[in-house]
Coordinates of C-alpha atoms and ligand atoms in Angstrom, one line a residue:
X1 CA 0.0 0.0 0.0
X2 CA 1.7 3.4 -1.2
X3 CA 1.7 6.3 1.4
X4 CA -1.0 8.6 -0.4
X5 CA 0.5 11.8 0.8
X6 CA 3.2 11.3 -1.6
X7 CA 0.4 11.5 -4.8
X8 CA -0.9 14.7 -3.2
X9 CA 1.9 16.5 -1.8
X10 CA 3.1 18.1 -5.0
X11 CA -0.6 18.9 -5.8
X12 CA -0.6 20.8 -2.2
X13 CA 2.5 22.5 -2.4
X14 CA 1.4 23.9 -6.2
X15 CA -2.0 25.1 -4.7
X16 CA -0.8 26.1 -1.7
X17 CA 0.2 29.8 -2.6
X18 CA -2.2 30.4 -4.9
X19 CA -5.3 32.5 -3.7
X20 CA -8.2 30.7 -3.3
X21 CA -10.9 33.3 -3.8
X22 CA -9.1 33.4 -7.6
X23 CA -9.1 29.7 -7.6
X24 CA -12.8 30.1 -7.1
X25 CA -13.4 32.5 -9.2
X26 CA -12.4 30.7 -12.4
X27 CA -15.4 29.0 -12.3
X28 CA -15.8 27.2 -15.7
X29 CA -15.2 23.4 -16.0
X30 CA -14.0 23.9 -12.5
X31 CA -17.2 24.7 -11.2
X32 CA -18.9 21.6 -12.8
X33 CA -16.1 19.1 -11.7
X34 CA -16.2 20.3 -7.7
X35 CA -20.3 20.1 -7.2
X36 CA -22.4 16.3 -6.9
X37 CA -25.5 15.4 -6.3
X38 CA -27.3 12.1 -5.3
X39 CA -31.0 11.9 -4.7
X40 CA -31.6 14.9 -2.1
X41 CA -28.1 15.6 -1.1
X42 CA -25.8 18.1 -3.1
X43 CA -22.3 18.8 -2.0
X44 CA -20.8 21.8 -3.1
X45 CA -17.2 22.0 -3.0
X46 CA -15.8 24.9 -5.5
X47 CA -14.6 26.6 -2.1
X48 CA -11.8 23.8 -1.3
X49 CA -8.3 24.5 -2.3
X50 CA -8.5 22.0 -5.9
X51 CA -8.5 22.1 -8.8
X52 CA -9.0 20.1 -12.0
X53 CA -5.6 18.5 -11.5
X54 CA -5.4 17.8 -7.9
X55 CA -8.8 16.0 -8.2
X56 CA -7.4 13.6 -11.0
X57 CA -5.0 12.8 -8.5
X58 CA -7.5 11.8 -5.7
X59 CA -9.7 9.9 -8.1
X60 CA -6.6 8.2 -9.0
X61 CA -5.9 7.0 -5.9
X62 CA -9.1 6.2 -5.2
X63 CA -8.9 3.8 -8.4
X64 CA -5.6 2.3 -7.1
X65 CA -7.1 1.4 -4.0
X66 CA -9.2 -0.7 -6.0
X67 CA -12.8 1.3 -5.3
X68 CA -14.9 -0.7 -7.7
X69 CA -14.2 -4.0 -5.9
X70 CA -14.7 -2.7 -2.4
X71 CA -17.8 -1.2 -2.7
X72 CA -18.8 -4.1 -4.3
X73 CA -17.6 -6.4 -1.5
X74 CA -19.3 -4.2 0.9
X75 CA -22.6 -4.0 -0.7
X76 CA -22.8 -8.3 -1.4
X77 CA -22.1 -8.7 2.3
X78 CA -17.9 -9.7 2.3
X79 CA -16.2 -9.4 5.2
X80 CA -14.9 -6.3 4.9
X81 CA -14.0 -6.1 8.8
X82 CA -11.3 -8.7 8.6
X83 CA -10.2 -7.9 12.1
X84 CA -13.4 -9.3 13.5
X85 CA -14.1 -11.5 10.7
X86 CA -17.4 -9.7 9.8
X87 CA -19.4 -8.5 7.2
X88 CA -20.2 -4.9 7.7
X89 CA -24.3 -4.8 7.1
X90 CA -26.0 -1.0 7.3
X91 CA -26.2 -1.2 3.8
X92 CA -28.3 -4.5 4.2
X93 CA -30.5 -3.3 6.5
X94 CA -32.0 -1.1 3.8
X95 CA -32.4 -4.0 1.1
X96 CA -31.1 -7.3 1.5
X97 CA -31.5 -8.1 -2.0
X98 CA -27.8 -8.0 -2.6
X99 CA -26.3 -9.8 0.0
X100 CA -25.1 -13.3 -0.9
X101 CA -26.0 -15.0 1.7
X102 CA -30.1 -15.6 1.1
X103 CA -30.6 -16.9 4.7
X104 CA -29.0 -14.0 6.0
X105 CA -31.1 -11.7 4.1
X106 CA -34.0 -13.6 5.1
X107 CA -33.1 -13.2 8.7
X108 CA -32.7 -9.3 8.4
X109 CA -35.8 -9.3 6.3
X110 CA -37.7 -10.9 9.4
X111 CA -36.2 -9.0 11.6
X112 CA -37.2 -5.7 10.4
X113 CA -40.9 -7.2 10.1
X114 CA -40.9 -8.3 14.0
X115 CA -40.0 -4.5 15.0
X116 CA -42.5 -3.3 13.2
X117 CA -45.1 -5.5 14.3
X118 CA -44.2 -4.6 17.9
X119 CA -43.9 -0.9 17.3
X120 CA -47.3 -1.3 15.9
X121 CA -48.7 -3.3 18.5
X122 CA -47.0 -0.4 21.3
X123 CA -49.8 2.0 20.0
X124 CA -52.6 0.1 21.2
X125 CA -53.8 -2.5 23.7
X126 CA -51.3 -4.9 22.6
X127 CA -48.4 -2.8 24.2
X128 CA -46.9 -4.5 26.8
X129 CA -48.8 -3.0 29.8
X130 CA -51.9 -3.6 28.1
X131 CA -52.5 0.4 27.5
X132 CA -50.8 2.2 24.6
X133 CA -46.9 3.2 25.4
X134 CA -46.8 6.7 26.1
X135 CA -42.7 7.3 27.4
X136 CA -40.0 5.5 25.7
X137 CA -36.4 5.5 27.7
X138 CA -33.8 4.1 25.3
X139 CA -31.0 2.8 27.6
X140 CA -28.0 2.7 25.3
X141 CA -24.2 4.6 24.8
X142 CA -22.7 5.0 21.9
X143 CA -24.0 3.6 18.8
X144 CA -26.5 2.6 20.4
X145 CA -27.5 5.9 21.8
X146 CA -26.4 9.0 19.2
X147 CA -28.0 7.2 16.2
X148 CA -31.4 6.9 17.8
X149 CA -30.8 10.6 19.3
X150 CA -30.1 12.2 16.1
X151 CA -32.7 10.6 14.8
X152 CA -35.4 11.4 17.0
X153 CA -34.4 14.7 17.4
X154 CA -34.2 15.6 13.9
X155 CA -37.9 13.7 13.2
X156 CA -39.6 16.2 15.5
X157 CA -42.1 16.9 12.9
X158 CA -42.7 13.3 12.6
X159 CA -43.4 12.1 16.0
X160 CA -46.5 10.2 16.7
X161 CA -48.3 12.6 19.0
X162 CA -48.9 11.0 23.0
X163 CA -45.7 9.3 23.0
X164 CA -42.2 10.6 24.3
X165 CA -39.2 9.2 23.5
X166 CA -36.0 9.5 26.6
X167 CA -32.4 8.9 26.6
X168 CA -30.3 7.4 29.0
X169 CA -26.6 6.7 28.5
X170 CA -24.6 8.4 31.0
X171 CA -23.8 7.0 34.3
X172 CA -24.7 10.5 36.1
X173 CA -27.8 9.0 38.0
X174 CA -29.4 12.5 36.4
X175 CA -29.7 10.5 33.2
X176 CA -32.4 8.2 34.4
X177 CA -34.1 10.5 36.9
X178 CA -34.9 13.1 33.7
X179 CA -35.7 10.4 31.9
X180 CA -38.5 9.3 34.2
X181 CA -39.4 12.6 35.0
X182 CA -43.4 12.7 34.9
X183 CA -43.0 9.1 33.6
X184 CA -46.5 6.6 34.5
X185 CA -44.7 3.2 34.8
X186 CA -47.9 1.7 33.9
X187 CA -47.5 3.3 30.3
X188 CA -43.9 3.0 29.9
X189 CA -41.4 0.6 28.3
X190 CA -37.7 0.8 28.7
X191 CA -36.0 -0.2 25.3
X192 CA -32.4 -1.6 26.6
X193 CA -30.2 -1.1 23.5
X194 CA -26.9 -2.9 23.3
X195 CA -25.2 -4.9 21.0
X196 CA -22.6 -6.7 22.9
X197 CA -25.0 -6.7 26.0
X198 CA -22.1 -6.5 28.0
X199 CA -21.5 -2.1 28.4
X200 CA -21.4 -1.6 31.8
X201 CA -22.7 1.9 31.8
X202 CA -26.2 0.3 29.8
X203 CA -26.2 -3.0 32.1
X204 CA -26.0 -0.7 35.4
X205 CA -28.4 2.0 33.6
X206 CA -31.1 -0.9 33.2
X207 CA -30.9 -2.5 36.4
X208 CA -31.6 0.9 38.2
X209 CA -34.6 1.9 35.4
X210 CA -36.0 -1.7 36.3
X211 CA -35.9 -1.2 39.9
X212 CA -37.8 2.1 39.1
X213 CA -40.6 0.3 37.5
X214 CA -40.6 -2.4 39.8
X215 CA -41.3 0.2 43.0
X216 CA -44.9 0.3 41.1
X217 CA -45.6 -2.1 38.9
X218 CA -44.0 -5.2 41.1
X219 CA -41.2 -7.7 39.9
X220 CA -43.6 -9.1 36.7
X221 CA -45.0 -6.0 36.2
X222 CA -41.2 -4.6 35.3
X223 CA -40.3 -7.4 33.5
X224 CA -43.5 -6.6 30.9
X225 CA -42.2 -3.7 30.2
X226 CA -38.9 -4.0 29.5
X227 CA -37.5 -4.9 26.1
X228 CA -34.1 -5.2 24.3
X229 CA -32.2 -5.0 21.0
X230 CA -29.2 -6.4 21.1
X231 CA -26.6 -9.2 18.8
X232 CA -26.4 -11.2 22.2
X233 CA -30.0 -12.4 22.6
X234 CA -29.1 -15.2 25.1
X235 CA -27.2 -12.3 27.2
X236 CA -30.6 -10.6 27.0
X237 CA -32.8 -13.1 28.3
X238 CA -30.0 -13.9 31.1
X239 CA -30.4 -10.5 32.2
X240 CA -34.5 -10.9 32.6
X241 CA -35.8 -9.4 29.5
X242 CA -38.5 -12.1 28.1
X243 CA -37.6 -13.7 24.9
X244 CA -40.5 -12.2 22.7
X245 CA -39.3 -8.8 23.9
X246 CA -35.8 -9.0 22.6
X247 CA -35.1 -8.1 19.1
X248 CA -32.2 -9.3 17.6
X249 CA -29.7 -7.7 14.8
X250 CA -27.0 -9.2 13.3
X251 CA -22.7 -9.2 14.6
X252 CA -22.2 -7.8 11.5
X253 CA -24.4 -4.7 12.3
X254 CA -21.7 -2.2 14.5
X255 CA -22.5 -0.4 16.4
X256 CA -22.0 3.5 15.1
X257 CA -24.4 2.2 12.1
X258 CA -26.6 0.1 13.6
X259 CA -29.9 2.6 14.2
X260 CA -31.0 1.2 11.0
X261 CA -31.5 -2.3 12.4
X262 CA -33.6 -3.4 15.5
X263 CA -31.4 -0.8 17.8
X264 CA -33.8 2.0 15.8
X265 CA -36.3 0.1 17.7
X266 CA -37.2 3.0 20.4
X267 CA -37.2 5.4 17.1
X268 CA -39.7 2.7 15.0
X269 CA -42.4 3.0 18.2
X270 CA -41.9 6.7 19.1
X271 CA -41.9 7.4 15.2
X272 CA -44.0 5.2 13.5
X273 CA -43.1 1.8 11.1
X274 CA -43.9 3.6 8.1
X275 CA -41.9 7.2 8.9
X276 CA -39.4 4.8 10.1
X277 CA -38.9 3.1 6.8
X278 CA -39.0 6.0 5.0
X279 CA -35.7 6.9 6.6
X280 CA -34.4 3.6 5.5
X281 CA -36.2 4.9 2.0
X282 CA -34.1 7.6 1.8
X283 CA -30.8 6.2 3.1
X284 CA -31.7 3.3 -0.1
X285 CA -31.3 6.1 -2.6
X286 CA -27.8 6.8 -1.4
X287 CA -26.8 3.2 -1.8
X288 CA -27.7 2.8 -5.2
X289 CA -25.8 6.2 -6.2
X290 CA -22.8 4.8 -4.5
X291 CA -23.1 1.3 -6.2
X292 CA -23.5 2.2 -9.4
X293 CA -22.6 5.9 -9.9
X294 CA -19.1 6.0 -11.6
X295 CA -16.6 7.4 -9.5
X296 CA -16.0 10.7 -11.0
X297 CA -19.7 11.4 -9.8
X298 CA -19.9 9.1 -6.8
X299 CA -20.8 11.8 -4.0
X300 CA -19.5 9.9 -0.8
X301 CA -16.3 9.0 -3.2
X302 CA -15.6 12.5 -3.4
X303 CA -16.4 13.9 0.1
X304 CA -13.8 11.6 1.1
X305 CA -11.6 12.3 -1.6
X306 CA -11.7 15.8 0.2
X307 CA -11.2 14.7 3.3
X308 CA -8.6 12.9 2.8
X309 CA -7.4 15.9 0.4
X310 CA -7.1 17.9 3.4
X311 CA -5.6 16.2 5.7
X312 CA -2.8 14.1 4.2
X313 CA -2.5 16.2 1.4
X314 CA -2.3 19.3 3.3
X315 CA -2.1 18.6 6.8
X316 CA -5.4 19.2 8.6
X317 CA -6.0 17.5 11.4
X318 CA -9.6 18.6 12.1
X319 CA -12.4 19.0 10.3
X320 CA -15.8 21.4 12.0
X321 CA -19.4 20.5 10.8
X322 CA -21.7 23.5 10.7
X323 CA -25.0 22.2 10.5
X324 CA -27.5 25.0 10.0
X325 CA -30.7 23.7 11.5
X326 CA -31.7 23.5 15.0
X327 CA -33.3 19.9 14.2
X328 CA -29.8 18.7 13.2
X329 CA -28.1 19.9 16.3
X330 CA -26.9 16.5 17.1
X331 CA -25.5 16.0 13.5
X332 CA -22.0 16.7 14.7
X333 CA -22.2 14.7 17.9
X334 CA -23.1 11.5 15.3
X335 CA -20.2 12.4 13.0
X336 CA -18.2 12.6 15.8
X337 CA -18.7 9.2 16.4
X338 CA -19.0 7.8 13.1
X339 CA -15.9 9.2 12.0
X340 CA -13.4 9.2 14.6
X341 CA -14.0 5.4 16.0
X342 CA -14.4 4.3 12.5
X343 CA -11.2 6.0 11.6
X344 CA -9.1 6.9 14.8
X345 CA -6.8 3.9 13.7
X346 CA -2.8 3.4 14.2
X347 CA -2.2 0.5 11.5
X348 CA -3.4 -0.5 8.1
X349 CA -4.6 -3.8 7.2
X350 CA -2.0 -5.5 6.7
X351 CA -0.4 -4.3 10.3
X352 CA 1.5 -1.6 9.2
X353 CA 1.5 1.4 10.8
X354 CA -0.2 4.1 9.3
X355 CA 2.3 7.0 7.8
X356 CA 2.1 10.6 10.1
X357 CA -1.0 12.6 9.0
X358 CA -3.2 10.4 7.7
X359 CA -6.3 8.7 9.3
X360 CA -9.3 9.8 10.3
X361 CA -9.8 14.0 10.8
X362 CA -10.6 15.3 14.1
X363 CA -14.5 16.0 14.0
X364 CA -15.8 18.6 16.3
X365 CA -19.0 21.2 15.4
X366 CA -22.3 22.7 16.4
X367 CA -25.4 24.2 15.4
X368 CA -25.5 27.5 13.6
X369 CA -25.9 30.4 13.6
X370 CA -25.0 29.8 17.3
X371 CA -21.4 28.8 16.9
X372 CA -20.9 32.1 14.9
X373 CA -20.5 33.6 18.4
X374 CA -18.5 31.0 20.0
X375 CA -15.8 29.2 18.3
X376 CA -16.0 31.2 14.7
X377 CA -13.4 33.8 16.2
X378 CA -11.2 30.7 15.8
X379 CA -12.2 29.1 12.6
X380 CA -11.7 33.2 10.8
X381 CA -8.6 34.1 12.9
X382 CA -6.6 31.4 14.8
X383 CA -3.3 30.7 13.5
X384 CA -4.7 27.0 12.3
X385 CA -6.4 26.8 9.1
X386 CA -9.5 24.2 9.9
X387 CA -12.5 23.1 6.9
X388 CA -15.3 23.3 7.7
X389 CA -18.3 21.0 6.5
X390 CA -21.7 23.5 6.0
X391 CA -24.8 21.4 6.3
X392 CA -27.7 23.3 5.0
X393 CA -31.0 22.3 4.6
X394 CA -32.9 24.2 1.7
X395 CA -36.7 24.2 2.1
X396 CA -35.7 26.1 5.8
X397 CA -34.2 29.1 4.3
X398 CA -36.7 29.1 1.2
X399 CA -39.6 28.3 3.0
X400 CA -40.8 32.2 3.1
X401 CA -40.1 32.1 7.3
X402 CA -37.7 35.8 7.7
X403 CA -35.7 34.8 10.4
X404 CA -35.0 31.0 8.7
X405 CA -33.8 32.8 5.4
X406 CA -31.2 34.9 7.6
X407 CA -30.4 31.4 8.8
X408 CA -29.5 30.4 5.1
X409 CA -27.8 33.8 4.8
X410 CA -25.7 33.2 7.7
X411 CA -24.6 30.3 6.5
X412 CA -23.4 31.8 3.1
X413 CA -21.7 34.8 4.3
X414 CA -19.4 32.6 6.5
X415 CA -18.7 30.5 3.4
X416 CA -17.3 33.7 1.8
X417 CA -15.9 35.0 4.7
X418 CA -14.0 32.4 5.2
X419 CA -12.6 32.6 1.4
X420 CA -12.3 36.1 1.0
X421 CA -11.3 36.9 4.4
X422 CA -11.0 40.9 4.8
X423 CA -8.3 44.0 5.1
X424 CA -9.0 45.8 8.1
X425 CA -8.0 49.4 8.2
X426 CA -6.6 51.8 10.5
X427 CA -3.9 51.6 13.7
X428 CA -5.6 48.0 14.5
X429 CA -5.5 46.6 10.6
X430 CA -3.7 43.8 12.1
X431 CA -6.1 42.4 14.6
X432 CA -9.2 43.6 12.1
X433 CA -7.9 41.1 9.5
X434 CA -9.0 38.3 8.3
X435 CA -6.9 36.4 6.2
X436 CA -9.4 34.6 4.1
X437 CA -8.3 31.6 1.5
X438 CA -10.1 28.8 4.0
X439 CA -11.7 26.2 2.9
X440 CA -15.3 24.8 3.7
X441 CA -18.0 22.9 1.6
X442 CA -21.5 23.1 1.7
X443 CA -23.8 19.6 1.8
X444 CA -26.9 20.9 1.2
X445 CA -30.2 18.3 2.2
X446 CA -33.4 19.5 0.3
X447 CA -35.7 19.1 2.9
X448 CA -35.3 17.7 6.2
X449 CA -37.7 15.0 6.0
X450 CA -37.2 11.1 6.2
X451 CA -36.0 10.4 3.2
X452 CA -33.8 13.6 3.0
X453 CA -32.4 12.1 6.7
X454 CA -31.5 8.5 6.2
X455 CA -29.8 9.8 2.8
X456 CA -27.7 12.3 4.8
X457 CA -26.5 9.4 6.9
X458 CA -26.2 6.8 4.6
X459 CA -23.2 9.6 2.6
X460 CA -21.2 9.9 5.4
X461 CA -21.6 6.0 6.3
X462 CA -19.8 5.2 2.6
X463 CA -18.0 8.0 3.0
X464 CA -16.1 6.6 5.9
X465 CA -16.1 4.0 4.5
X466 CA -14.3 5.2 1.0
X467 CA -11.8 6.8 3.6
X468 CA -10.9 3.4 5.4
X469 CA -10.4 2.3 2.2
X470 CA -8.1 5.1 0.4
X471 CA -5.9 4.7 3.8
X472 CA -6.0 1.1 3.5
X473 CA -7.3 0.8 7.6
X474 CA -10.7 -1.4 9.0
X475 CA -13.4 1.4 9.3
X476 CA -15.3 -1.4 11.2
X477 CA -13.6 -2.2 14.3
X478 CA -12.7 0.0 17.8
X479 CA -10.0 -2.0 19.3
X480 CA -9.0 1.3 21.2
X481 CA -12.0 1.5 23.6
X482 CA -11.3 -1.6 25.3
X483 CA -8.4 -0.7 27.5
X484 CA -10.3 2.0 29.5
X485 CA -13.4 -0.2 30.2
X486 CA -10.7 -3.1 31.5
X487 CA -9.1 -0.3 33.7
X488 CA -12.8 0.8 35.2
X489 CA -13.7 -2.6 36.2
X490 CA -9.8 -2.8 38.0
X491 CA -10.6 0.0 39.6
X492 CA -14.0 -1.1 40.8
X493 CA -13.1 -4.2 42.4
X494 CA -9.8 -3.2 43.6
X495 CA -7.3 -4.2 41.5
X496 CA -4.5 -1.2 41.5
X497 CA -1.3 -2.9 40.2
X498 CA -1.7 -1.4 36.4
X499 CA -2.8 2.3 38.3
X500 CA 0.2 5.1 39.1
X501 CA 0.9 7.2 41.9
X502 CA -1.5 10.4 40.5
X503 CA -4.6 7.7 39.1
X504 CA -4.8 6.3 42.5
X505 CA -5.0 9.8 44.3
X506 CA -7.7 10.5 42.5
X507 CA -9.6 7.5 42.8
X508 CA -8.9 7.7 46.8
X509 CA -10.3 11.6 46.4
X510 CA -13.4 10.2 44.3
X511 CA -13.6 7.6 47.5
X512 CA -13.6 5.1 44.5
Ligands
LIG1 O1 -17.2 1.4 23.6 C1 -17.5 1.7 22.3 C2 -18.6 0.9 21.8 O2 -18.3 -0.4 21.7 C3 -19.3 1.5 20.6 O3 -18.6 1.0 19.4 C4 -20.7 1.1 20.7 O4 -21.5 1.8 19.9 C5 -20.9 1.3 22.2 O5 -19.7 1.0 22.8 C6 -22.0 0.6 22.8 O6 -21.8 -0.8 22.7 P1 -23.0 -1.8 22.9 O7 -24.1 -1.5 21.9 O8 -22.4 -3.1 22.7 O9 -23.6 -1.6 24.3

């Protein structure tokens, strides 16, 4: 595997002093070659530092890294995650038609039927209490707890009205008391969401939410209402949840892109089957561009083309996401995620260590126009130059609504602020200038609707994907995480010898 900095470095270095509001300016064949689109999601990239050149260069990596072939192993259900032997199946969860094996297809294809049955089934006097479900509490960390989050919070216009969907994922006892808050046991079910069925934080988070509904509603009465979707049934039912109440997805699911399988189970009841599979609709779209789209026009192909243009090619470590709508506050939080577990790797494949500056960004964000008066200052004047990622969503700013189409204008005047920068004047020209020639891109969702979500998601999924693959890492697997949880339970039961001097003072100050 060749070190892919040393096909973009000359690119870099030839770009590197030339102005980028001129860059942009030429417009022309430029213009055409830096903007995609696929199905409601465009992405706009004219104000990154490329041009016509530098981009045959990425696509030509991406070719060497053998593109065709991998999304084509990912989508027929390969394993792709060789480090855990495993398939990597989001894609499936959408439409199993692809996959090669037909029993596991058939198994997904049940699945997603048996979820939908019981989220129907939650509305009326079938629900587990024998009264419609009125408070969700989704008990869950990580995967499975910022997929459903983002979800649910950026569905608000979807909900089904009467019912209120709760997180819980933090050990902070706060968690579960606002989670309960104004809760009727009687007309709740806890959704225990887990794919290894073994996270502490979840396991101790769903004891304590059982004991709640068991100081009503009595041992049995608890045990009615809980539920689980997990990839370790049998750990399910040894913890007490009743085997029709635990839905099962597949190893192959992980975690960070598992909401599409029975872990979107909380989001299927508090949303609906059928808003819930327009999602998966949407997110369908996206995987048909990125099977079959060549990959000159492949839209996740070329976001991480750009990614990976800015950092190994020009050295940036991070990477902001802007998203312009309150509904997709959370956006970042996901990408977060998504990105740096999938891509926060030391080694490629084949062991070898991974060359300085490459690997995943640093992804770190918020919701604007908020952020303008926070962290901005930074992104326009700190010494480091930082992209940023615009998410804008157009129906808001069109939509007729005054204060939403200052929202969209926000959003484009820091685009050109950041490119054009500004002189400033006078005995403080220096601290009133901005020096422009930053980079950003603008992915733009027609409407934030269903369909316009799960496609959203299901671009950065491949594009992490594409990225694992131009570095030549496993986007799949999180080897890195385990070490900490090992230490906790050390700690716990009183095992100091791998703690120093400093850890143990604090753990003695925490009366731990
Ligand atoms: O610790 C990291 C992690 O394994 C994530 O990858 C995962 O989403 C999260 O923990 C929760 O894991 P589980 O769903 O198995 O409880």
């Amino acid at each position: 595997m060749t070190d892919c900095r040393q096909q973009l470095q000359a690119h870099a270095s030839r770009l590197a002093g030339v102005s980028l509001g001129a860059l942009v300016r030429k417009g022309g064949r430029r213009d055409a070659a830096l903007q995609w689109q696929a199905g409601p999601v465009t992405l706009d990239a004219r104000h990154q530092r490329l041009d016509g050149e530098a981009m045959d260069a990425l696509f030509a990596l991406a070719e060497a890294a053998g593109f065709d072939d991998a999304r084509k192993a990912l989508l027929s259900g390969d394993i792709v995650n060789p480090t855990e032997g495993r398939p990597a199946l989001h894609a499936a969860l959408r439409d199993a038609s692809a996959l090669k094996d037909r029993d596991l297809a058939a198994r997904i294809e049940a699945a997603r039927a048996r979820t939908a049955a019981f989220a129907r089934a939650c509305q009326g006097a079938d629900a587990p209490g024998g009264q419609p479900v009125t408070r969700i509490i989704n008990i869950g960390i990580g995967g499975s707890d910022l997929g459903p989050r983002l979800v649910y919070g950026a569905m608000k216009a979807f909900r089904r009205p009467g019912v209120d969907l709760r997180f819980v994922s933090n050990l902070d006892p706060a968690d579960l008391e606002d989670a309960i808050e104004g809760a009727d046991p009687e007309t709740t079910l806890v959704c225990v969401t887990s794919k290894s069925f073994t996270t502490s934080e979840t396991l101790m988070n769903a004891r304590a939410a059982k004991a709640w509904l068991a100081a009503s509603l009595g041992e049995d009465g608890a045990n009615a209402r809980m539920a689980a979707a997990t990839a370790a049934p049998g750990k399910a039912e040894s913890f007490g949840i009743a085997r029709e109440r635990i839905f099962p997805f597949e190893e192959g699911v992980g975690g960070r892109y598992s909401f599409w399988s029975a872990a979107g189970l909380c989001l299927e009841i508090a949303l609906g089957p059928e808003v819930f599979a327009r999602i998966l609709d949407g997110a369908r779209q996206i995987d048909g561009h990125f099977a079959t789209t060549p990959a000159e026009r492949n839209l996740p192909l070329a976001k991480a083309l750009i990614d990976v243009w800015n950092r190994a090619g020009r050295g940036r470590l991070a990477r902001c996401v802007a998203a312009y709508s309150t509904r997709l506050e959370l956006l970042p939080a996901y990408l977060q995620q998504l990105e740096m577990e999938s891509l926060g790797k030391p080694v490629r494949l084949d062991g070898s260590p991974l060359p300085a500056h490459t690997g995943g960004q640093l992804v770190w964000g918020g919701k604007g126009s908020d952020i303008q008066h926070s962290f901005f200052q930074w992104l326009h004047q700190g010494v480091d130059e930082v992209p940023v990622d615009f998410i804008a969503v157009k129906a808001l700013y069109a939509g007729g609504d005054e204060r939403a189409k200052a929202l969209g204008a926000n959003l484009v005047a820091q685009t050109a602020a950041l490119l054009d920068g500004h002189a400033g004047e006078g005995p403080l020209a220096a601290h009133k200038t901005l020096a422009g020639g930053r980079a950003s891109s603008v992915i733009t969702l027609e409407r934030l609707d269903p369909e316009g979500l799960g496609a959203l998601i299901a671009v950065h999924e491949h594009k992490v994907f594409c990225e694992g693959l131009l570095y030549g890492l496993n986007p799949f697997d999180q080897w890195g995480v385990e070490l900490g949880k090992l230490l906790t339970t050390d700690l716990l039961s009183g095992n100091h010898s791998r703690f120093d001097g400093a850890s143990l003072d604090l753990a003695r100050a925490f009366r731990l």
